[in-house]
mmCIF file of C-alpha atoms in Angstrom:
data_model
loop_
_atom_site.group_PDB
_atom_site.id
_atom_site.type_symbol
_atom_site.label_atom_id
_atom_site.label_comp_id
_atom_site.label_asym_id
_atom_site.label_seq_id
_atom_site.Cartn_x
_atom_site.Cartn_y
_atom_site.Cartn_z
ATOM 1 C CA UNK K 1083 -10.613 -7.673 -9.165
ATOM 2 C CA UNK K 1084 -7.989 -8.436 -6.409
ATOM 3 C CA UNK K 1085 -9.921 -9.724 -2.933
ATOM 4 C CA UNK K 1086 -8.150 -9.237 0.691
ATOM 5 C CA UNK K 1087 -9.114 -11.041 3.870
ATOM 6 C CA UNK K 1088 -10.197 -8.404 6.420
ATOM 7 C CA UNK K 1089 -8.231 -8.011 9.452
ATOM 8 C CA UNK K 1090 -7.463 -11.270 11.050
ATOM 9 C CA UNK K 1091 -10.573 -12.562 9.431
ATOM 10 C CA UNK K 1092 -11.915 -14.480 6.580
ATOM 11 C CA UNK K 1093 -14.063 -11.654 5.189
ATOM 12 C CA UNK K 1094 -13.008 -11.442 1.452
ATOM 13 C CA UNK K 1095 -13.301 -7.562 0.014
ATOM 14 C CA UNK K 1096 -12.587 -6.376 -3.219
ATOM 15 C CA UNK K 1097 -10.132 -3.947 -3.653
ATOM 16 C CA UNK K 1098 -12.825 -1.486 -4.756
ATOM 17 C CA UNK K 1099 -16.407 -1.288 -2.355
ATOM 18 C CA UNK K 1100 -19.351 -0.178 -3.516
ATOM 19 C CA UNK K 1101 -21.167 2.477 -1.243
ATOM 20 C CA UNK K 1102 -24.755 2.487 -1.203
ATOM 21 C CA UNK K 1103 -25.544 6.075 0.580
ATOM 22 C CA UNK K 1104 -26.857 6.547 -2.999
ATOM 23 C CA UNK K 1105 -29.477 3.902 -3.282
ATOM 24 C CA UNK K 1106 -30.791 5.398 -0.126
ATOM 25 C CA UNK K 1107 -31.414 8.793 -2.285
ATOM 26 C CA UNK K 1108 -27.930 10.773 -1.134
ATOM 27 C CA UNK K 1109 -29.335 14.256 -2.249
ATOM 28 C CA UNK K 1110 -31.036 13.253 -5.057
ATOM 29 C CA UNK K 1111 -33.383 10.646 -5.966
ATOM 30 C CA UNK K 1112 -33.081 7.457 -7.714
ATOM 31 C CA UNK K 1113 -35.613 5.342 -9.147
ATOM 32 C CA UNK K 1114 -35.881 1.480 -7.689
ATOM 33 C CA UNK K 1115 -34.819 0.684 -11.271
ATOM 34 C CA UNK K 1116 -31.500 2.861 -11.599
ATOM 35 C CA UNK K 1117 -30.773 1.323 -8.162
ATOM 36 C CA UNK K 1118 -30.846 -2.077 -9.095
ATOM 37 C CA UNK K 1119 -29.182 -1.601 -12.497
ATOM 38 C CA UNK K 1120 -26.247 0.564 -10.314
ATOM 39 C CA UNK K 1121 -25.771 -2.890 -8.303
ATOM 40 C CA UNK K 1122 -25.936 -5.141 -11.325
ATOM 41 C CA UNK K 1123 -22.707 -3.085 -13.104
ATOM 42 C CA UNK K 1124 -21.092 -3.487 -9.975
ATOM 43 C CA UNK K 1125 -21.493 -6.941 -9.994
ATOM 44 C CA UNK K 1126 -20.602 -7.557 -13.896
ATOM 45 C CA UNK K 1127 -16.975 -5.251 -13.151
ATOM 46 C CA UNK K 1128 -16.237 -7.312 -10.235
ATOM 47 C CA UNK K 1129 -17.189 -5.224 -7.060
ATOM 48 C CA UNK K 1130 -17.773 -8.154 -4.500
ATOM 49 C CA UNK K 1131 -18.195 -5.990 -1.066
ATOM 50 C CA UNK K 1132 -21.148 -3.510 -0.710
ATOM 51 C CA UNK K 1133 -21.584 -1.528 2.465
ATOM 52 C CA UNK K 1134 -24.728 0.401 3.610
ATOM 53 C CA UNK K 1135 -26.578 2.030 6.642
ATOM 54 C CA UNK K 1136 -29.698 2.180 7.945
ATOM 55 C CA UNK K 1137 -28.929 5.874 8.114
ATOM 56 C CA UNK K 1138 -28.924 6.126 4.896
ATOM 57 C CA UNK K 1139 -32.039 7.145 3.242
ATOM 58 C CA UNK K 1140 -33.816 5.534 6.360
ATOM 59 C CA UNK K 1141 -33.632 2.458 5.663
ATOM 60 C CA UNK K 1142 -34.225 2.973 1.860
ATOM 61 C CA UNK K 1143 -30.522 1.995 0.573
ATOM 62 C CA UNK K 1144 -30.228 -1.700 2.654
ATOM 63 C CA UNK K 1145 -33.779 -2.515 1.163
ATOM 64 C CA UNK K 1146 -32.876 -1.675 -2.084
ATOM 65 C CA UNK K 1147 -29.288 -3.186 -1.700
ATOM 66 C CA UNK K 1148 -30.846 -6.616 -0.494
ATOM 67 C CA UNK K 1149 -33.281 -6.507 -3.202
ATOM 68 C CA UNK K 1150 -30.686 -6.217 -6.126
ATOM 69 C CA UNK K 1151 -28.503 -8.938 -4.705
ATOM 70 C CA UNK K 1152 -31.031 -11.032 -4.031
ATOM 71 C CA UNK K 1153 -30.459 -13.586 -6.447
ATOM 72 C CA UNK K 1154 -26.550 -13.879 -6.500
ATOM 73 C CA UNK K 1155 -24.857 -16.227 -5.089
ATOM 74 C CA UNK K 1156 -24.685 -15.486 -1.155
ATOM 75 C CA UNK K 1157 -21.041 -17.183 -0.762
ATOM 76 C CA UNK K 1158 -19.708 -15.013 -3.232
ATOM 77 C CA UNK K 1159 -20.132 -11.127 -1.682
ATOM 78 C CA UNK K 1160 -19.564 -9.868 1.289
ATOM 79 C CA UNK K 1161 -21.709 -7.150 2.818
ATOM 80 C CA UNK K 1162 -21.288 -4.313 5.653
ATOM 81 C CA UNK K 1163 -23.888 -2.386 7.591
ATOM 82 C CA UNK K 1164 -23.732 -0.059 10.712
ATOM 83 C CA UNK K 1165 -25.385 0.305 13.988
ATOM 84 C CA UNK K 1166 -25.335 3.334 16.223
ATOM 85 C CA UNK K 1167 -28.658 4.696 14.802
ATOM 86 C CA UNK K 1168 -32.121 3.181 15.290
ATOM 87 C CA UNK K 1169 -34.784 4.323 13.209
ATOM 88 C CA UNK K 1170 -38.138 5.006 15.255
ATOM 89 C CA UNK K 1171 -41.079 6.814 14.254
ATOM 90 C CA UNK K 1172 -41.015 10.543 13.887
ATOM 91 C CA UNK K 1173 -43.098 12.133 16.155
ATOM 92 C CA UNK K 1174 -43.098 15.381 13.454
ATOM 93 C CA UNK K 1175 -42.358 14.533 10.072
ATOM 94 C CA UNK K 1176 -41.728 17.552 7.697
ATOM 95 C CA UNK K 1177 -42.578 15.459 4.644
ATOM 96 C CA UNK K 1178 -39.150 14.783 3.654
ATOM 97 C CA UNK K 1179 -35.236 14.221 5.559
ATOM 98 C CA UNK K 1180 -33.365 16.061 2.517
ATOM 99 C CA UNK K 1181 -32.732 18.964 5.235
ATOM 100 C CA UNK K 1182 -32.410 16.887 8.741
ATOM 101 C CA UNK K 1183 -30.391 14.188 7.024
ATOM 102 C CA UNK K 1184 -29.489 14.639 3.552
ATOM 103 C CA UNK K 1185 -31.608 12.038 1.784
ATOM 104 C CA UNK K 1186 -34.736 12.658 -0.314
ATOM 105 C CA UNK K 1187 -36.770 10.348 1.240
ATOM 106 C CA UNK K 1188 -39.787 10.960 3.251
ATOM 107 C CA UNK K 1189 -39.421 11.467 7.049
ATOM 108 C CA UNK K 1190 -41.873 8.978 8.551
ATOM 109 C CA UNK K 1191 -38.641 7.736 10.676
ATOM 110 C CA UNK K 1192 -36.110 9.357 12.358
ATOM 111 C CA UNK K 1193 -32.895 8.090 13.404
ATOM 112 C CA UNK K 1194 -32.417 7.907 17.209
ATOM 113 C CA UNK K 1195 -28.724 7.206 18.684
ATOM 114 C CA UNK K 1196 -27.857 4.317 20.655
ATOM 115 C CA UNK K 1197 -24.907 2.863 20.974
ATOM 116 C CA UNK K 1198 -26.179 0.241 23.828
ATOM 117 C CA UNK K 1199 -25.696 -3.334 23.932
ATOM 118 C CA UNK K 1200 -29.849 -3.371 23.569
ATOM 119 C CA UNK K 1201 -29.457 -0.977 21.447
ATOM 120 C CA UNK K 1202 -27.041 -2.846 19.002
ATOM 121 C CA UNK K 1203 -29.121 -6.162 18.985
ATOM 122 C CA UNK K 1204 -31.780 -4.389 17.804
ATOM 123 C CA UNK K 1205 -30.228 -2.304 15.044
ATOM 124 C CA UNK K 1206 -28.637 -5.304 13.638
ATOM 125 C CA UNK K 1207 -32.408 -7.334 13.601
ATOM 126 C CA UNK K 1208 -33.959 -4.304 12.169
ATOM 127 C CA UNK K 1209 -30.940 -4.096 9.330
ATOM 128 C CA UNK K 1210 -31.174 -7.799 8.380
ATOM 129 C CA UNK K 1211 -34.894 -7.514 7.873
ATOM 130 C CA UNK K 1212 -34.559 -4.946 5.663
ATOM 131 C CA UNK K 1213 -31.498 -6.544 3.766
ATOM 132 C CA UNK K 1214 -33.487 -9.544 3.435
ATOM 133 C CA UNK K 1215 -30.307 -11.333 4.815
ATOM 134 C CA UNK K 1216 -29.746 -13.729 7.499
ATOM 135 C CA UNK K 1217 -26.331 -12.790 8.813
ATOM 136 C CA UNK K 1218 -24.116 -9.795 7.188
ATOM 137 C CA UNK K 1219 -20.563 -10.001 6.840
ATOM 138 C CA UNK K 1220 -19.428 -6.697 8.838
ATOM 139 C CA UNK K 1221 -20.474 -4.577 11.000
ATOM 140 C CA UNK K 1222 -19.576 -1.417 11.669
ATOM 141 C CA UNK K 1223 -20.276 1.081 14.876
ATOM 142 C CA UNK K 1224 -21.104 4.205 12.955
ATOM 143 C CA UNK K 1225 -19.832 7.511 13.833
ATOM 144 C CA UNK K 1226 -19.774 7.426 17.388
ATOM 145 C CA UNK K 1227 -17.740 10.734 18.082
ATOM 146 C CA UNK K 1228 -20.073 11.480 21.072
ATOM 147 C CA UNK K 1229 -20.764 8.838 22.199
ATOM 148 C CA UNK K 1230 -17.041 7.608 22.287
ATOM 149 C CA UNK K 1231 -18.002 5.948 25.721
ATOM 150 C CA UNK K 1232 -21.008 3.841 25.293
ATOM 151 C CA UNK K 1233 -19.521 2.336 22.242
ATOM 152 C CA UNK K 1234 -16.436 1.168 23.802
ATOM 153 C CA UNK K 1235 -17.932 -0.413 26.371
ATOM 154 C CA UNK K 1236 -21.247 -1.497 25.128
ATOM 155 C CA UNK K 1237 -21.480 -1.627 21.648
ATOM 156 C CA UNK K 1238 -18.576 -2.492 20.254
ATOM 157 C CA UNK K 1239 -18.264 -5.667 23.159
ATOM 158 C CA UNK K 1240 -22.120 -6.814 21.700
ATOM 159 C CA UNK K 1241 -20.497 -7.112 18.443
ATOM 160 C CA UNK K 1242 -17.389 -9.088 19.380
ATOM 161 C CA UNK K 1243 -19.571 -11.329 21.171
ATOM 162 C CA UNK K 1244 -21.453 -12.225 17.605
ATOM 163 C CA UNK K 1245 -17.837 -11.832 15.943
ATOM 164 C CA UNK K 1246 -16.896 -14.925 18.091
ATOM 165 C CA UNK K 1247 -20.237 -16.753 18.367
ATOM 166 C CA UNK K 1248 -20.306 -16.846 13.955
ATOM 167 C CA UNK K 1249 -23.177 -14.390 13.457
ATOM 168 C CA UNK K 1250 -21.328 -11.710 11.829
ATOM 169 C CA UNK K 1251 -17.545 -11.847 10.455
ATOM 170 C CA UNK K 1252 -15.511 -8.873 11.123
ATOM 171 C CA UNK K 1253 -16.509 -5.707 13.458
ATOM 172 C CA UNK K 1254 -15.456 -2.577 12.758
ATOM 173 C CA UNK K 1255 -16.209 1.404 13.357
ATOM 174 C CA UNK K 1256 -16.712 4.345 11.041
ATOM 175 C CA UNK K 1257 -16.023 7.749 11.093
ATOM 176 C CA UNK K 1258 -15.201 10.930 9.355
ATOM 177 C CA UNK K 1259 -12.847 11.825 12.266
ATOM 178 C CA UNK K 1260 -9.787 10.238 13.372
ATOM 179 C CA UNK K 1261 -9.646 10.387 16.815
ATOM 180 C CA UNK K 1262 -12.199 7.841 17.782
ATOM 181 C CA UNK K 1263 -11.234 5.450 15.156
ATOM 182 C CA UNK K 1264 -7.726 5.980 16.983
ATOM 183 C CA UNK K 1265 -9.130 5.081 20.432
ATOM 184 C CA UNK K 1266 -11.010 2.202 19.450
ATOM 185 C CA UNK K 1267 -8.404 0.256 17.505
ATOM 186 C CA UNK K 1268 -5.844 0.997 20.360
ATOM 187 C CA UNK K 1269 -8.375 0.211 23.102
ATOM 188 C CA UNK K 1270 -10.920 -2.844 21.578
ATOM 189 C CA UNK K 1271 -10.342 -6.062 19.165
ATOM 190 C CA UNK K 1272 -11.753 -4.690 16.131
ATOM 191 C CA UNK K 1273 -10.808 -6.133 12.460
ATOM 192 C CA UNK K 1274 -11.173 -2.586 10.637
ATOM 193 C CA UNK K 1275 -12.028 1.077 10.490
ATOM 194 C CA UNK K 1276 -13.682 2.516 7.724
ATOM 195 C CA UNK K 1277 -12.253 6.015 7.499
ATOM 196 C CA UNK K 1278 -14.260 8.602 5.238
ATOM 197 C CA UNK K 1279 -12.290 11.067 3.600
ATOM 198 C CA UNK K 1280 -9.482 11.400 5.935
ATOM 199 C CA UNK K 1281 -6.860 9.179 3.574
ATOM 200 C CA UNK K 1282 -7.298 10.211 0.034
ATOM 201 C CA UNK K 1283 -5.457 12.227 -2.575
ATOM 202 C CA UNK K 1284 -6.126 15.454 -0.883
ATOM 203 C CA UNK K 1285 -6.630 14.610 3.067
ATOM 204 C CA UNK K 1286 -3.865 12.857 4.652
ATOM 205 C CA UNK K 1287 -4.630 13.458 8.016
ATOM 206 C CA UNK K 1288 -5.295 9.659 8.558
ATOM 207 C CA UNK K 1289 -1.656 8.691 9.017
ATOM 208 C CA UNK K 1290 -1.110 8.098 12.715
ATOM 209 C CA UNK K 1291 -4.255 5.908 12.335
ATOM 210 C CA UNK K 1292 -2.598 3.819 9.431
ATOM 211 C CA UNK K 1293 0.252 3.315 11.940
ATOM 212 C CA UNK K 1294 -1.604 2.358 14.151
ATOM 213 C CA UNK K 1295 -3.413 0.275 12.235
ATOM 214 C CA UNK K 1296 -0.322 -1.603 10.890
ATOM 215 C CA UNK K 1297 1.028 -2.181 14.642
ATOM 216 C CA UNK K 1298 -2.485 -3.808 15.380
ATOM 217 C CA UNK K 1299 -2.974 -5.959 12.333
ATOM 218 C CA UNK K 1300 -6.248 -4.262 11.751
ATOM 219 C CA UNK K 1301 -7.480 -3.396 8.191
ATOM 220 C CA UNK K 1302 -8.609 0.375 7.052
ATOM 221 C CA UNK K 1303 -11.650 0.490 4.945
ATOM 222 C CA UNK K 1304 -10.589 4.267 2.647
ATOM 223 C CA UNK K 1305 -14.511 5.649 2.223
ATOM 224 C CA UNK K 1306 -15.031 8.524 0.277
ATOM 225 C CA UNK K 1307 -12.074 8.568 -1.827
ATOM 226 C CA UNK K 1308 -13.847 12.080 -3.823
ATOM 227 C CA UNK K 1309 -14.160 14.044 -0.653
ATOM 228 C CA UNK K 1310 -17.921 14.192 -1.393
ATOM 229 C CA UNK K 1311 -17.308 15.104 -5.036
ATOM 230 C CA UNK K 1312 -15.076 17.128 -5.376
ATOM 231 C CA UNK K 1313 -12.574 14.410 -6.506
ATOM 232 C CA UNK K 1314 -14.614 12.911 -8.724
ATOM 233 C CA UNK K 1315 -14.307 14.951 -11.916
ATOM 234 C CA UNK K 1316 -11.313 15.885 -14.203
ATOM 235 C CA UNK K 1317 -12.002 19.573 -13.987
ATOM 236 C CA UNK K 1318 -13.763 20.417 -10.704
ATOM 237 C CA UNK K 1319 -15.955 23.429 -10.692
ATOM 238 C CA UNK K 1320 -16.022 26.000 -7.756
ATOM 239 C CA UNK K 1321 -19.542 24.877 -6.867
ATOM 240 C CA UNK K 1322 -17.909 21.259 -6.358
ATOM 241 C CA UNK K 1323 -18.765 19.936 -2.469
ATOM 242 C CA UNK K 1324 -15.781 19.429 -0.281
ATOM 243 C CA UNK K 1325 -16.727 17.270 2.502
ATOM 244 C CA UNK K 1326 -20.490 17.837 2.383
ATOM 245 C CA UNK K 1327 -20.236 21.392 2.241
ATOM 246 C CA UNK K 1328 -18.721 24.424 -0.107
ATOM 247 C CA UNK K 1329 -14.921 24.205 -1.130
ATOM 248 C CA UNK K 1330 -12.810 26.696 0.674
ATOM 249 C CA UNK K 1331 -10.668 28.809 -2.153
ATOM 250 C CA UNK K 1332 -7.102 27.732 -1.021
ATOM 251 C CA UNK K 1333 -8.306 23.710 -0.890
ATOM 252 C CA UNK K 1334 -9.991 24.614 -4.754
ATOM 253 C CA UNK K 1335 -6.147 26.361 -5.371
ATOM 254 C CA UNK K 1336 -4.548 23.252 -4.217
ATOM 255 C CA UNK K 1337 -6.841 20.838 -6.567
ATOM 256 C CA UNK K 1338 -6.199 22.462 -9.524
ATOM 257 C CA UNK K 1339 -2.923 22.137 -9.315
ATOM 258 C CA UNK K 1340 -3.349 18.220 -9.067
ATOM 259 C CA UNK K 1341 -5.363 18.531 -12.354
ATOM 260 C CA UNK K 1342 -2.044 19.733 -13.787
ATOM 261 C CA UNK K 1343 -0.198 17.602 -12.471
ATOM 262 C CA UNK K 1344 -2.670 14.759 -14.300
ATOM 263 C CA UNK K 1345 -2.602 16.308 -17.052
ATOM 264 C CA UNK K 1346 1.431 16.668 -17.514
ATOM 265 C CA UNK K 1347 1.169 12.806 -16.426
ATOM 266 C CA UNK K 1348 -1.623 12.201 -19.261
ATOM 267 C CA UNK K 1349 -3.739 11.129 -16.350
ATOM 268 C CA UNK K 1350 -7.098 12.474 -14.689
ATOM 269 C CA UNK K 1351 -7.710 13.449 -10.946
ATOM 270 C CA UNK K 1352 -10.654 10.656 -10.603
ATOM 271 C CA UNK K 1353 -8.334 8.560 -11.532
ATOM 272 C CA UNK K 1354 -5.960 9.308 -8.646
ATOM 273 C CA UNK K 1355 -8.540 9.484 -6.351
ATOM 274 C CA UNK K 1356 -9.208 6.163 -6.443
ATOM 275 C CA UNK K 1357 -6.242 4.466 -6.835
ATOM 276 C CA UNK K 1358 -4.467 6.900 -3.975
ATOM 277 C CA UNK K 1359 -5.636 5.226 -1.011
ATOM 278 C CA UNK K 1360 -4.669 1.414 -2.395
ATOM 279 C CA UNK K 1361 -0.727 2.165 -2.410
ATOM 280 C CA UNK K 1362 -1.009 1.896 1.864
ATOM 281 C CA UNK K 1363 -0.563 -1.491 2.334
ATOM 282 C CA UNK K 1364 -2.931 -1.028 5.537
ATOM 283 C CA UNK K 1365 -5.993 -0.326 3.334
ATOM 284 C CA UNK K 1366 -7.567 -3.378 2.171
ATOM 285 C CA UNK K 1367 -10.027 -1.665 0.089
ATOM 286 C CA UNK K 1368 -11.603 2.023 -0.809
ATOM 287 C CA UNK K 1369 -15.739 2.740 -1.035
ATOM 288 C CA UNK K 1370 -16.854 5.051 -3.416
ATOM 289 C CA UNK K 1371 -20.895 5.401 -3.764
ATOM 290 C CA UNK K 1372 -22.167 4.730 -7.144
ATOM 291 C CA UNK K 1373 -25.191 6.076 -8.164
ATOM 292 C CA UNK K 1374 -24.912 4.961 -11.752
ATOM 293 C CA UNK K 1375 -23.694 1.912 -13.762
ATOM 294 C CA UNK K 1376 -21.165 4.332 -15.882
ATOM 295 C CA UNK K 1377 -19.820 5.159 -12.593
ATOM 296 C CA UNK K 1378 -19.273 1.994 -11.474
ATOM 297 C CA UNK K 1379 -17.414 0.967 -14.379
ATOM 298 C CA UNK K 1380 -15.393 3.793 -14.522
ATOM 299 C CA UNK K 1381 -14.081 3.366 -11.067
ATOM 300 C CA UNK K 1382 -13.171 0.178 -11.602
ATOM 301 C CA UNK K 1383 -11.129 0.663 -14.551
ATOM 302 C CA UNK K 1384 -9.669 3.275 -12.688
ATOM 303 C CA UNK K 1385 -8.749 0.841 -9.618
ATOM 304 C CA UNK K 1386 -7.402 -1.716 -11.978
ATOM 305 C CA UNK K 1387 -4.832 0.604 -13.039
ATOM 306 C CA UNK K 1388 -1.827 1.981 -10.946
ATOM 307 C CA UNK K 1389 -0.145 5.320 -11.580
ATOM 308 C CA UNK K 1390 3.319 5.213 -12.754
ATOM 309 C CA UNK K 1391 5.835 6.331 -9.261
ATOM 310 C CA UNK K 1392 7.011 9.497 -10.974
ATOM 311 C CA UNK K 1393 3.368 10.350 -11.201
ATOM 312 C CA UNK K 1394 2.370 9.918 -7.759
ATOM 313 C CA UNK K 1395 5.576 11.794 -5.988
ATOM 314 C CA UNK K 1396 4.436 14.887 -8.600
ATOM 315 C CA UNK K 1397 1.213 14.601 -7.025
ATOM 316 C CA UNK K 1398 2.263 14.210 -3.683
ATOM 317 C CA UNK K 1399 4.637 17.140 -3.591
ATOM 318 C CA UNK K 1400 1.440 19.031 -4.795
ATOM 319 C CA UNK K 1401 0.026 18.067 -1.615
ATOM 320 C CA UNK K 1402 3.281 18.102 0.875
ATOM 321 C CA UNK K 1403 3.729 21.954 -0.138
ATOM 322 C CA UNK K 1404 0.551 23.795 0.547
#
């Protein structure tokens, strides 16, 4: 699988990330073994960069992501993780954060924003314990929409500082929203933004943060190429989620006519999905989360494989005209 250096950095990432919301039980839950086995077929098709969050599933998914990579090679993979949100103990656990925070996982912690300097150091400690690592490869400010502020001028500095004292390689921030990925690359020294589901087949909206990437020389990170599954099948159903939540009618309209448009190509819409964001020379990779070894594999045959140009201006005028 084609690698790209990061930004102005020498972070390697394979062209196609593996997202590990689901090993922290995204939803539904996972046994330690299907974890592990996820990570393994990631490994065997070539997936080299692996990003999680102590957000997700509480800690769960970096424990279970350091565990399964434990015993490859440390030279050869390159992995991300996020501060922004330290986990504390909850004062009031309900028995379990599917509701609060989407993972089925029991609430003994809560997350607890800070995006202070303090703050950072500690999040970072905390995630490397957990990971089992001694230094991670990128780090990312996560979704700090509202707290747009503190990160600027506290968090994201605490990470440079590590950027250029060797502890970690790149820094970045992620978002689901462009605007403060926008003000952060135009105002800081970061080497990427991971954008989720803002540059994909179906949401475009990303552009001016491409462009702005491009004038900056700093790399995007495409996350959640499916728009939260919607993307993800040939034939989506009407009960598909559109970015974590019910698909409006005219957005359902508008993907069914890109399943035609597959079809008359003898393609499939997963297939387009993931391969979509890798024509922008800006993106240096896409992150899909994997929750099973046959979807790891089929992802990657489906990133090893470009669409033919007629193709992709069918599916683009799909998205141009509605």
């Amino acid at each position: 699988m084609n690698v790209t250096r990061l930004g102005r950095t020498e972070v390697p990432v394979s062209a196609l990330g593996f997202g590990a919301a689901p090993l922290g039980n995204l939803y539904t839950a996972i046994s330690d073994d299907e974890a592990h086995a996820t990570v393994d077929a990631a490994w065997d098709a070539g997936l080299r960069y692996y990003d999680t969050a102590p957000h997700y599933g509480l800690g769960l998914s970096e424990r279970r992501l350091g565990a399964a990579l434990a015993r490859r090679p440390r030279q050869e993979f390159a992995v991300s993780t996020k501060v922004g949100r330290l986990l504390a103990p909850h004062p009031a656990p309900t028995g379990s954060d599917l509701a609060a925070g989407g993972f089925a996982v029991p609430d003994t912690l809560t997350r607890r924003p800070d995006y202070s300097r303090t703050g950072v150091l500690r999040s970072l400690e905390a995630s490397l314990d957990r990971l089992g690592l001694d230094r991670v490869d990128i780090v990312y400010v996560h979704d700090p929409d509202d707290h747009l502020g503190t990160a600027v001028g506290e968090a994201i500095p605490a990470l440079l500082d590590l950027r250029d004292q060797g502890v970690v390689g790149a820094v970045g921030v992620g978002a689901n929203t462009v605007g403060p990925l926008l003000r952060t690359v135009t105002e800081t020294d970061i080497d990427a933004v991971m954008v989720a589901g803002r540059w994909t087949l179906l949401d475009r909206t990303a552009r001016p943060l491409l462009d702005a990437c491009a004038a900056r020389g700093t790399s995007v990170v495409a996350a959640a190429p499916f728009n939260s599954g919607l993307l993800s099948r040939p034939h989506p159903a009407a009960d598909a989620t559109f970015d974590y939540g019910p698909v409006p009618a005219a957005v359902l309209h508008r993907v069914r006519r890109l399943v035609e448009v597959c079809a008359r190509h003898r393609t499939i819409l997963p297939h387009a999905a993931v391969r979509f964001p890798l024509r922008s020379p800006e993106v240096a990779c896409v992150v899909a989360g994997f929750r099973s070894g046959d979807e790891v594999r089929a992802a990657a045959r489906w990133a090893a494989v470009d669409l033919a140009e007629e193709t992709w201006a069918a599916l683009d005028s799909v998205v141009e005209t509605t």
